[in-house]
Every structure is written in structure tokens, then in C-alpha cells.
Amino acid sequence: MFKRSALDLWKEEEGRTSIVTFCKDLDLALGSGISAGVITEICGPPGSGKTQLCLQLLINVQIPRQLGGVEGCAVYLDTNYGFSPQRVREMAHACQIHCRNLALFRKLNPTDVLSGFTQDTALDGIMYSHVSSYSEIIEAIAVLQNKLYDHEKIKLIVIDSLSFLIRNTTSSSLKRVKHLHEILTLLHKLANRFGCAVIVTNDVTTRISDNETSERRMEDPRIVPALGESHSHKINQRILLGRDETCSNLHNLEQISYVASIEKGHFPPVTIPFRIESVGIRSIKQKVSI
């Protein structure tokens, strides 16, 4: 007991490499990307970019250390068949070209640096499983724990979508809270013990609350994460995604602007615009060169 000081913990945290999103402003707002050792919840309505951001991170976690990456492998637990190997391959190709340019800029030999990072190795570096029940996801987490104890380089665990699994496997609200708490507790232990990043996606819902304002009660609808607030203490940071409704050309997906609001883990809350292009997640003001 008490074998480590706060300084030891800080040094350990500082030594961990974050996973970049390829949206520079979002990475800066998060510190340097998606943090290792914590649970990040990505919330948003359908079409807000939750799965696209997850797919991008599955690739980015494999960027070689010589280029500032984590150089780990990823796990994708799919509850709603949102995974697209073809989309991942497109992102991997763009990321590989970007890394090659970055290696040249740093006067490194791209052939040596990227010898283990190709489109095929990027796909092979993602462990995939479809889970459709509470018992299956508990079993999957147990398998991942064994792999981590065996020193497998798992640096990212994604559950997309956790809310779909919880809401469609039980009708009892008490069981939902219990199952959610148990799943997040196990994930939190993995993140903390092994220093991997954990991402869970969640839907949003509209909550109408009553507020007292000047002698009368007014309804105040708010967009909030689904599954309630009982699990918020298990989430280290929360990113709320949405579309910029002021965009004029909604038929061209690459012209649609998206926003990421860091609602927890950043004070004060901050909102960052980004774009989803054919090459993946990118900044609006300054695109990543490929």
C-alpha cells in the first residue's frame, strides 16, 4: 500500500502517448488526442460521425512510434454492424501516405519506418467481434483482459454502440443500470491497469426539465446522452458530436461541417469544428496533407 506517489502517477501519465484524431484543433483541445488509460464516451445522433471517428482512431493507434504514434493494435466490439472494412482500408491508405510524407519531412527513411504499417497490416491490426448481449460483451472483456496480461499490444478498445447493446438486451431499467455499471467498471480497470484507451459510443435523447423562471415554470428541452446520467462517474471524458446545421450543401457529404463539443474532461467546455472526408476525419481550417 502507498507504494506510489502522485509524482509517480503524473510521470506515468505523461509518458503515455495519446491517439491523434487528425483534427488538429480537437487534438489540442483534448491535450494531444484521445488519452490512454481512461474511458472516453462519444455521443451523438445518427449521422453525426461517431462511427467514422472510431474507425479513424482504429487506424491512427497503429501509427509508428518514430512518427509520434502509439504503434499498438485495436479492438472493435460491434453491436450494430457499423463496421466497414472498405472504409477502414480507405482511411488506412490515406494515413499511410500522410505518414510517408511525415517521415520524409523528419528526414527518416519511409521504407524503414513504415515497413510494418500498410493497408493490410492496418486491417490485420484490428481485432473484430460482433457482440449482441450482455453476457457476450462480458466474455469479450474477459478475453481482452487475458490478452493484455499476455502482453499483447492492445492500445485501443472501442465498443460501438454501447447504448444500442444496453437498450436492446433488456427492458428493465434497473438491469440496464446494473449491466452498464458492471461493463464500465471492467473497462475502467483495463484502461487503468494496462494504459489503453477505451471508447464507448452512445446515442442522445431530448430531456425536458422544469426550471423556475420569474414566477412561472418553463419547459427547457436539452440534448443529453442516452442511458441516463448514472454512468457519468465512470466516464472520464465525453465528446458530443453533431452536424453544423448552417451548412448549405447537405447533399455533398464532404461539404458538411461537423462539430465536436468536449462536455466532460475539459473546463470550460469547448466546441471544435471538423470535417469527414473520403480520406477520413480532418480539420476544417487546415487539412492533413496526403
mmCIF file of C-alpha atoms in Angstrom:
data_model
loop_
_atom_site.group_PDB
_atom_site.id
_atom_site.type_symbol
_atom_site.label_atom_id
_atom_site.label_comp_id
_atom_site.label_asym_id
_atom_site.label_seq_id
_atom_site.Cartn_x
_atom_site.Cartn_y
_atom_site.Cartn_z
ATOM 1 C CA MET A 1 0.000 0.000 0.000
ATOM 2 C CA PHE A 2 1.114 3.577 -0.769
ATOM 3 C CA LYS A 3 3.996 2.424 -2.944
ATOM 4 C CA ARG A 4 3.456 5.212 -5.486
ATOM 5 C CA SER A 5 3.258 8.958 -5.033
ATOM 6 C CA ALA A 6 1.285 11.496 -7.027
ATOM 7 C CA LEU A 7 4.542 12.359 -8.800
ATOM 8 C CA ASP A 8 4.922 8.736 -9.905
ATOM 9 C CA LEU A 9 1.391 8.752 -11.297
ATOM 10 C CA TRP A 10 1.984 12.042 -13.095
ATOM 11 C CA LYS A 11 5.188 10.749 -14.698
ATOM 12 C CA GLU A 12 3.381 7.590 -15.801
ATOM 13 C CA GLU A 13 0.565 9.634 -17.312
ATOM 14 C CA GLU A 14 2.976 11.995 -19.062
ATOM 15 C CA GLY A 15 4.783 9.025 -20.582
ATOM 16 C CA ARG A 16 1.666 7.760 -22.324
ATOM 17 C CA THR A 17 1.137 8.684 -25.962
ATOM 18 C CA SER A 18 -2.328 9.869 -26.975
ATOM 19 C CA ILE A 19 -4.107 8.805 -30.157
ATOM 20 C CA VAL A 20 -4.463 11.640 -32.672
ATOM 21 C CA THR A 21 -7.791 12.196 -34.423
ATOM 22 C CA PHE A 22 -6.325 14.089 -37.443
ATOM 23 C CA CYS A 23 -8.379 17.125 -36.462
ATOM 24 C CA LYS A 24 -5.621 19.369 -35.107
ATOM 25 C CA ASP A 25 -7.870 21.660 -33.059
ATOM 26 C CA LEU A 26 -9.669 18.719 -31.458
ATOM 27 C CA ASP A 27 -6.362 17.057 -30.603
ATOM 28 C CA LEU A 28 -5.096 20.261 -28.980
ATOM 29 C CA ALA A 29 -8.320 20.685 -27.014
ATOM 30 C CA LEU A 30 -8.031 17.105 -25.728
ATOM 31 C CA GLY A 31 -4.406 17.644 -24.738
ATOM 32 C CA SER A 32 -2.795 15.790 -27.627
ATOM 33 C CA GLY A 33 -5.558 13.437 -28.760
ATOM 34 C CA ILE A 34 -7.593 10.653 -27.186
ATOM 35 C CA SER A 35 -5.995 9.894 -23.843
ATOM 36 C CA ALA A 36 -4.748 6.464 -22.842
ATOM 37 C CA GLY A 37 -5.773 4.937 -19.529
ATOM 38 C CA VAL A 38 -9.253 6.474 -19.465
ATOM 39 C CA ILE A 39 -12.754 5.928 -20.861
ATOM 40 C CA THR A 40 -13.951 8.390 -23.491
ATOM 41 C CA GLU A 41 -17.647 8.480 -24.347
ATOM 42 C CA ILE A 42 -18.543 9.698 -27.850
ATOM 43 C CA CYS A 43 -22.193 10.761 -28.037
ATOM 44 C CA GLY A 44 -24.307 11.979 -30.897
ATOM 45 C CA PRO A 45 -27.398 11.424 -33.039
ATOM 46 C CA PRO A 46 -27.320 9.149 -36.111
ATOM 47 C CA GLY A 47 -25.117 10.608 -38.858
ATOM 48 C CA SER A 48 -23.055 12.765 -36.510
ATOM 49 C CA GLY A 49 -19.790 10.918 -37.194
ATOM 50 C CA LYS A 50 -19.461 8.649 -34.142
ATOM 51 C CA THR A 51 -18.525 5.507 -36.069
ATOM 52 C CA GLN A 52 -16.367 7.446 -38.550
ATOM 53 C CA LEU A 53 -14.305 8.887 -35.694
ATOM 54 C CA CYS A 54 -13.965 5.420 -34.155
ATOM 55 C CA LEU A 55 -12.774 3.928 -37.461
ATOM 56 C CA GLN A 56 -10.207 6.708 -37.833
ATOM 57 C CA LEU A 57 -8.843 6.003 -34.367
ATOM 58 C CA LEU A 58 -8.560 2.284 -35.160
ATOM 59 C CA ILE A 59 -6.041 3.257 -37.836
ATOM 60 C CA ASN A 60 -4.304 6.090 -36.015
ATOM 61 C CA VAL A 61 -3.481 3.966 -32.966
ATOM 62 C CA GLN A 62 -1.191 1.940 -35.244
ATOM 63 C CA ILE A 63 0.970 4.881 -36.378
ATOM 64 C CA PRO A 64 4.649 4.042 -35.703
ATOM 65 C CA ARG A 65 6.311 5.477 -32.588
ATOM 66 C CA GLN A 66 9.025 7.101 -34.701
ATOM 67 C CA LEU A 67 6.320 9.362 -36.070
ATOM 68 C CA GLY A 68 4.801 10.127 -32.668
ATOM 69 C CA GLY A 69 2.217 7.352 -32.734
ATOM 70 C CA VAL A 70 1.238 4.657 -30.270
ATOM 71 C CA GLU A 71 2.124 1.711 -32.543
ATOM 72 C CA GLY A 72 -0.428 -0.575 -30.944
ATOM 73 C CA CYS A 73 -3.333 -2.685 -32.110
ATOM 74 C CA ALA A 74 -7.036 -2.078 -31.672
ATOM 75 C CA VAL A 75 -10.197 -3.959 -30.721
ATOM 76 C CA TYR A 76 -13.610 -3.179 -32.196
ATOM 77 C CA LEU A 77 -16.665 -4.642 -30.456
ATOM 78 C CA ASP A 78 -19.546 -4.133 -32.875
ATOM 79 C CA THR A 79 -23.102 -4.215 -31.526
ATOM 80 C CA ASN A 80 -24.974 -2.812 -34.524
ATOM 81 C CA TYR A 81 -22.978 -3.912 -37.597
ATOM 82 C CA GLY A 82 -21.497 -0.446 -38.081
ATOM 83 C CA PHE A 83 -18.014 -1.660 -39.044
ATOM 84 C CA SER A 84 -16.924 -1.172 -42.669
ATOM 85 C CA PRO A 85 -13.646 -2.871 -43.713
ATOM 86 C CA GLN A 86 -13.670 -0.981 -47.016
ATOM 87 C CA ARG A 87 -13.966 2.369 -45.220
ATOM 88 C CA VAL A 88 -11.157 1.393 -42.850
ATOM 89 C CA ARG A 89 -8.990 0.462 -45.835
ATOM 90 C CA GLU A 90 -9.593 3.888 -47.404
ATOM 91 C CA MET A 91 -8.574 5.607 -44.183
ATOM 92 C CA ALA A 92 -5.534 3.345 -43.828
ATOM 93 C CA HIS A 93 -4.358 4.215 -47.335
ATOM 94 C CA ALA A 94 -4.665 7.957 -46.629
ATOM 95 C CA CYS A 95 -2.938 7.570 -43.254
ATOM 96 C CA GLN A 96 -0.087 5.630 -44.833
ATOM 97 C CA ILE A 97 0.528 8.389 -47.384
ATOM 98 C CA HIS A 98 0.396 11.009 -44.635
ATOM 99 C CA CYS A 99 2.915 9.041 -42.547
ATOM 100 C CA ARG A 100 5.208 8.691 -45.538
ATOM 101 C CA ASN A 101 5.190 12.463 -46.043
ATOM 102 C CA LEU A 102 5.773 12.993 -42.340
ATOM 103 C CA ALA A 103 8.744 10.602 -42.383
ATOM 104 C CA LEU A 104 10.277 12.485 -45.316
ATOM 105 C CA PHE A 105 9.716 15.790 -43.516
ATOM 106 C CA ARG A 106 11.569 14.425 -40.477
ATOM 107 C CA LYS A 107 14.358 13.142 -42.739
ATOM 108 C CA LEU A 108 13.581 9.497 -41.933
ATOM 109 C CA ASN A 109 13.596 6.586 -44.356
ATOM 110 C CA PRO A 110 9.891 5.888 -45.107
ATOM 111 C CA THR A 111 10.635 2.310 -46.159
ATOM 112 C CA ASP A 112 12.166 1.530 -42.772
ATOM 113 C CA VAL A 113 9.677 3.487 -40.664
ATOM 114 C CA LEU A 114 6.587 2.131 -42.446
ATOM 115 C CA SER A 115 7.793 -1.423 -43.052
ATOM 116 C CA GLY A 116 5.140 -2.751 -40.664
ATOM 117 C CA PHE A 117 2.411 -0.246 -41.480
ATOM 118 C CA THR A 118 0.491 -0.955 -44.703
ATOM 119 C CA GLN A 119 -3.164 -1.159 -45.651
ATOM 120 C CA ASP A 120 -3.172 -4.892 -44.986
ATOM 121 C CA THR A 121 -1.305 -4.684 -41.667
ATOM 122 C CA ALA A 122 -3.629 -1.872 -40.572
ATOM 123 C CA LEU A 123 -6.649 -4.107 -41.149
ATOM 124 C CA ASP A 124 -4.868 -7.043 -39.546
ATOM 125 C CA GLY A 125 -4.125 -4.850 -36.515
ATOM 126 C CA ILE A 126 -7.828 -4.539 -35.710
ATOM 127 C CA MET A 127 -9.407 -7.391 -33.758
ATOM 128 C CA TYR A 128 -13.126 -7.532 -34.568
ATOM 129 C CA SER A 129 -16.048 -9.206 -32.851
ATOM 130 C CA HIS A 130 -19.800 -8.759 -33.040
ATOM 131 C CA VAL A 131 -21.461 -8.806 -29.620
ATOM 132 C CA SER A 132 -25.227 -8.916 -29.211
ATOM 133 C CA SER A 133 -25.807 -9.447 -25.489
ATOM 134 C CA TYR A 134 -24.594 -8.511 -22.045
ATOM 135 C CA SER A 135 -23.067 -11.951 -21.499
ATOM 136 C CA GLU A 136 -21.174 -11.765 -24.799
ATOM 137 C CA ILE A 137 -19.625 -8.401 -24.023
ATOM 138 C CA ILE A 138 -18.601 -9.579 -20.540
ATOM 139 C CA GLU A 139 -16.978 -12.617 -22.155
ATOM 140 C CA ALA A 140 -15.222 -10.393 -24.717
ATOM 141 C CA ILE A 141 -13.817 -8.161 -21.970
ATOM 142 C CA ALA A 142 -12.538 -11.237 -20.103
ATOM 143 C CA VAL A 143 -10.768 -12.434 -23.272
ATOM 144 C CA LEU A 144 -9.229 -8.991 -23.744
ATOM 145 C CA GLN A 145 -8.004 -8.990 -20.167
ATOM 146 C CA ASN A 146 -6.208 -12.298 -20.766
ATOM 147 C CA LYS A 147 -4.653 -10.942 -23.961
ATOM 148 C CA LEU A 148 -3.428 -7.852 -22.130
ATOM 149 C CA TYR A 149 -1.939 -9.983 -19.361
ATOM 150 C CA ASP A 150 -0.171 -11.913 -22.133
ATOM 151 C CA HIS A 151 1.414 -8.582 -23.183
ATOM 152 C CA GLU A 152 -0.479 -8.158 -26.452
ATOM 153 C CA LYS A 153 -0.117 -4.558 -27.653
ATOM 154 C CA ILE A 154 -3.785 -3.623 -27.387
ATOM 155 C CA LYS A 155 -3.851 0.167 -27.061
ATOM 156 C CA LEU A 156 -7.446 0.922 -28.064
ATOM 157 C CA ILE A 157 -10.768 -0.759 -27.227
ATOM 158 C CA VAL A 158 -13.906 0.500 -28.985
ATOM 159 C CA ILE A 159 -17.500 -0.506 -28.199
ATOM 160 C CA ASP A 160 -19.806 0.818 -30.909
ATOM 161 C CA SER A 161 -22.521 1.228 -29.806
ATOM 162 C CA LEU A 162 -22.790 0.586 -26.067
ATOM 163 C CA SER A 163 -26.188 2.264 -25.870
ATOM 164 C CA PHE A 164 -27.585 0.025 -28.642
ATOM 165 C CA LEU A 165 -26.471 -3.071 -26.743
ATOM 166 C CA ILE A 166 -27.848 -1.958 -23.384
ATOM 167 C CA ARG A 167 -31.169 -0.687 -24.682
ATOM 168 C CA ASN A 168 -31.866 -3.730 -26.839
ATOM 169 C CA THR A 169 -30.906 -6.547 -24.474
ATOM 170 C CA THR A 170 -33.146 -5.775 -21.502
ATOM 171 C CA SER A 171 -36.395 -3.929 -20.890
ATOM 172 C CA SER A 172 -35.782 -3.415 -17.175
ATOM 173 C CA SER A 173 -34.328 -0.016 -16.314
ATOM 174 C CA LEU A 174 -32.737 -1.415 -13.156
ATOM 175 C CA LYS A 175 -31.000 -4.154 -15.130
ATOM 176 C CA ARG A 176 -29.801 -1.600 -17.663
ATOM 177 C CA VAL A 177 -28.144 0.471 -14.939
ATOM 178 C CA LYS A 178 -26.642 -2.641 -13.340
ATOM 179 C CA HIS A 179 -25.279 -4.018 -16.623
ATOM 180 C CA LEU A 180 -23.921 -0.648 -17.690
ATOM 181 C CA HIS A 181 -22.168 -0.154 -14.363
ATOM 182 C CA GLU A 182 -20.595 -3.626 -14.491
ATOM 183 C CA ILE A 183 -19.360 -3.196 -18.080
ATOM 184 C CA LEU A 184 -17.848 0.235 -17.443
ATOM 185 C CA THR A 185 -16.240 -0.928 -14.198
ATOM 186 C CA LEU A 186 -14.442 -3.751 -16.021
ATOM 187 C CA LEU A 187 -13.391 -1.421 -18.837
ATOM 188 C CA HIS A 188 -12.151 1.163 -16.373
ATOM 189 C CA LYS A 189 -9.939 -1.447 -14.707
ATOM 190 C CA LEU A 190 -8.465 -2.476 -18.074
ATOM 191 C CA ALA A 191 -7.813 1.128 -19.076
ATOM 192 C CA ASN A 192 -6.152 1.975 -15.774
ATOM 193 C CA ARG A 193 -4.174 -1.255 -15.361
ATOM 194 C CA PHE A 194 -2.842 -1.559 -18.906
ATOM 195 C CA GLY A 195 -2.833 2.056 -20.098
ATOM 196 C CA CYS A 196 -5.066 1.506 -23.107
ATOM 197 C CA ALA A 197 -7.660 3.954 -24.391
ATOM 198 C CA VAL A 198 -11.300 2.868 -24.149
ATOM 199 C CA ILE A 199 -14.021 4.426 -26.299
ATOM 200 C CA VAL A 200 -17.741 3.766 -25.999
ATOM 201 C CA THR A 201 -20.344 5.359 -28.240
ATOM 202 C CA ASN A 202 -23.723 6.490 -27.020
ATOM 203 C CA ASP A 203 -26.855 7.922 -28.574
ATOM 204 C CA VAL A 204 -28.551 11.121 -27.458
ATOM 205 C CA THR A 205 -32.050 11.919 -26.360
ATOM 206 C CA THR A 206 -34.095 15.009 -25.573
ATOM 207 C CA ARG A 207 -34.718 15.756 -21.929
ATOM 208 C CA ILE A 208 -37.373 18.227 -20.856
ATOM 209 C CA SER A 209 -36.742 19.729 -17.442
ATOM 210 C CA ASP A 210 -38.749 22.238 -15.478
ATOM 211 C CA ASN A 211 -36.990 25.411 -14.429
ATOM 212 C CA GLU A 212 -38.311 28.152 -12.184
ATOM 213 C CA THR A 213 -38.080 31.450 -14.045
ATOM 214 C CA SER A 214 -39.733 34.676 -12.969
ATOM 215 C CA GLU A 215 -42.927 33.425 -11.336
ATOM 216 C CA ARG A 216 -43.653 30.657 -13.858
ATOM 217 C CA ARG A 217 -42.323 27.263 -14.834
ATOM 218 C CA MET A 218 -40.935 26.852 -18.337
ATOM 219 C CA GLU A 219 -40.041 23.676 -20.199
ATOM 220 C CA ASP A 220 -36.374 23.618 -21.209
ATOM 221 C CA PRO A 221 -35.591 20.807 -23.697
ATOM 222 C CA ARG A 222 -31.957 19.716 -23.783
ATOM 223 C CA ILE A 223 -29.994 17.228 -25.873
ATOM 224 C CA VAL A 224 -28.356 14.814 -23.436
ATOM 225 C CA PRO A 225 -26.594 11.441 -23.672
ATOM 226 C CA ALA A 226 -28.880 8.427 -23.633
ATOM 227 C CA LEU A 227 -28.790 5.799 -20.848
ATOM 228 C CA GLY A 228 -29.233 8.498 -18.208
ATOM 229 C CA GLU A 229 -26.609 10.103 -16.010
ATOM 230 C CA SER A 230 -25.984 7.206 -13.628
ATOM 231 C CA HIS A 231 -22.884 6.127 -15.564
ATOM 232 C CA SER A 232 -21.313 9.579 -15.856
ATOM 233 C CA HIS A 233 -18.961 8.993 -12.920
ATOM 234 C CA LYS A 234 -17.452 6.072 -14.852
ATOM 235 C CA ILE A 235 -16.718 8.260 -17.887
ATOM 236 C CA ASN A 236 -13.506 10.281 -17.797
ATOM 237 C CA GLN A 237 -14.284 12.479 -20.781
ATOM 238 C CA ARG A 238 -17.295 12.952 -23.032
ATOM 239 C CA ILE A 239 -17.341 14.244 -26.600
ATOM 240 C CA LEU A 240 -20.702 15.243 -28.073
ATOM 241 C CA LEU A 241 -20.822 15.164 -31.887
ATOM 242 C CA GLY A 242 -23.290 16.857 -34.205
ATOM 243 C CA ARG A 243 -23.751 18.409 -37.626
ATOM 244 C CA ASP A 244 -23.446 22.102 -38.339
ATOM 245 C CA GLU A 245 -26.994 22.833 -39.478
ATOM 246 C CA THR A 246 -25.916 26.121 -41.066
ATOM 247 C CA CYS A 247 -24.178 24.172 -43.860
ATOM 248 C CA SER A 248 -25.864 24.933 -47.168
ATOM 249 C CA ASN A 249 -24.925 21.858 -49.209
ATOM 250 C CA LEU A 250 -26.268 18.856 -47.297
ATOM 251 C CA HIS A 251 -26.113 16.579 -50.382
ATOM 252 C CA ASN A 252 -22.330 16.635 -50.619
ATOM 253 C CA LEU A 253 -21.042 14.806 -47.540
ATOM 254 C CA GLU A 254 -17.557 16.281 -47.863
ATOM 255 C CA GLN A 255 -19.012 19.797 -47.645
ATOM 256 C CA ILE A 256 -20.939 19.094 -44.430
ATOM 257 C CA SER A 257 -19.358 20.563 -41.332
ATOM 258 C CA TYR A 258 -19.464 18.667 -38.055
ATOM 259 C CA VAL A 259 -18.811 19.835 -34.514
ATOM 260 C CA ALA A 260 -17.276 18.080 -31.518
ATOM 261 C CA SER A 261 -18.125 19.504 -28.103
ATOM 262 C CA ILE A 262 -15.968 18.344 -25.199
ATOM 263 C CA GLU A 263 -18.596 18.274 -22.463
ATOM 264 C CA LYS A 264 -16.598 16.480 -19.769
ATOM 265 C CA GLY A 265 -12.861 16.395 -19.186
ATOM 266 C CA HIS A 266 -12.303 19.959 -20.370
ATOM 267 C CA PHE A 267 -13.132 23.128 -18.479
ATOM 268 C CA PRO A 268 -14.642 25.273 -19.736
ATOM 269 C CA PRO A 269 -16.475 23.149 -22.345
ATOM 270 C CA VAL A 270 -15.178 23.764 -25.869
ATOM 271 C CA THR A 271 -16.619 23.110 -29.337
ATOM 272 C CA ILE A 272 -14.400 22.209 -32.313
ATOM 273 C CA PRO A 273 -15.477 22.062 -35.989
ATOM 274 C CA PHE A 274 -14.260 19.202 -38.182
ATOM 275 C CA ARG A 275 -14.988 17.505 -41.487
ATOM 276 C CA ILE A 276 -15.469 13.920 -42.599
ATOM 277 C CA GLU A 277 -13.778 13.455 -45.978
ATOM 278 C CA SER A 278 -13.114 10.449 -48.183
ATOM 279 C CA VAL A 279 -9.696 10.210 -46.503
ATOM 280 C CA GLY A 280 -11.190 10.322 -43.001
ATOM 281 C CA ILE A 281 -11.525 12.810 -40.141
ATOM 282 C CA ARG A 282 -9.854 16.116 -40.931
ATOM 283 C CA SER A 283 -9.655 19.710 -39.708
ATOM 284 C CA ILE A 284 -11.720 22.344 -41.479
ATOM 285 C CA LYS A 285 -9.173 25.156 -41.457
ATOM 286 C CA GLN A 286 -6.137 23.055 -42.245
ATOM 287 C CA LYS A 287 -6.301 19.638 -43.840
ATOM 288 C CA VAL A 288 -3.775 16.898 -43.212
ATOM 289 C CA SER A 289 -1.516 16.537 -46.243
ATOM 290 C CA ILE A 290 -1.731 13.215 -48.037
#
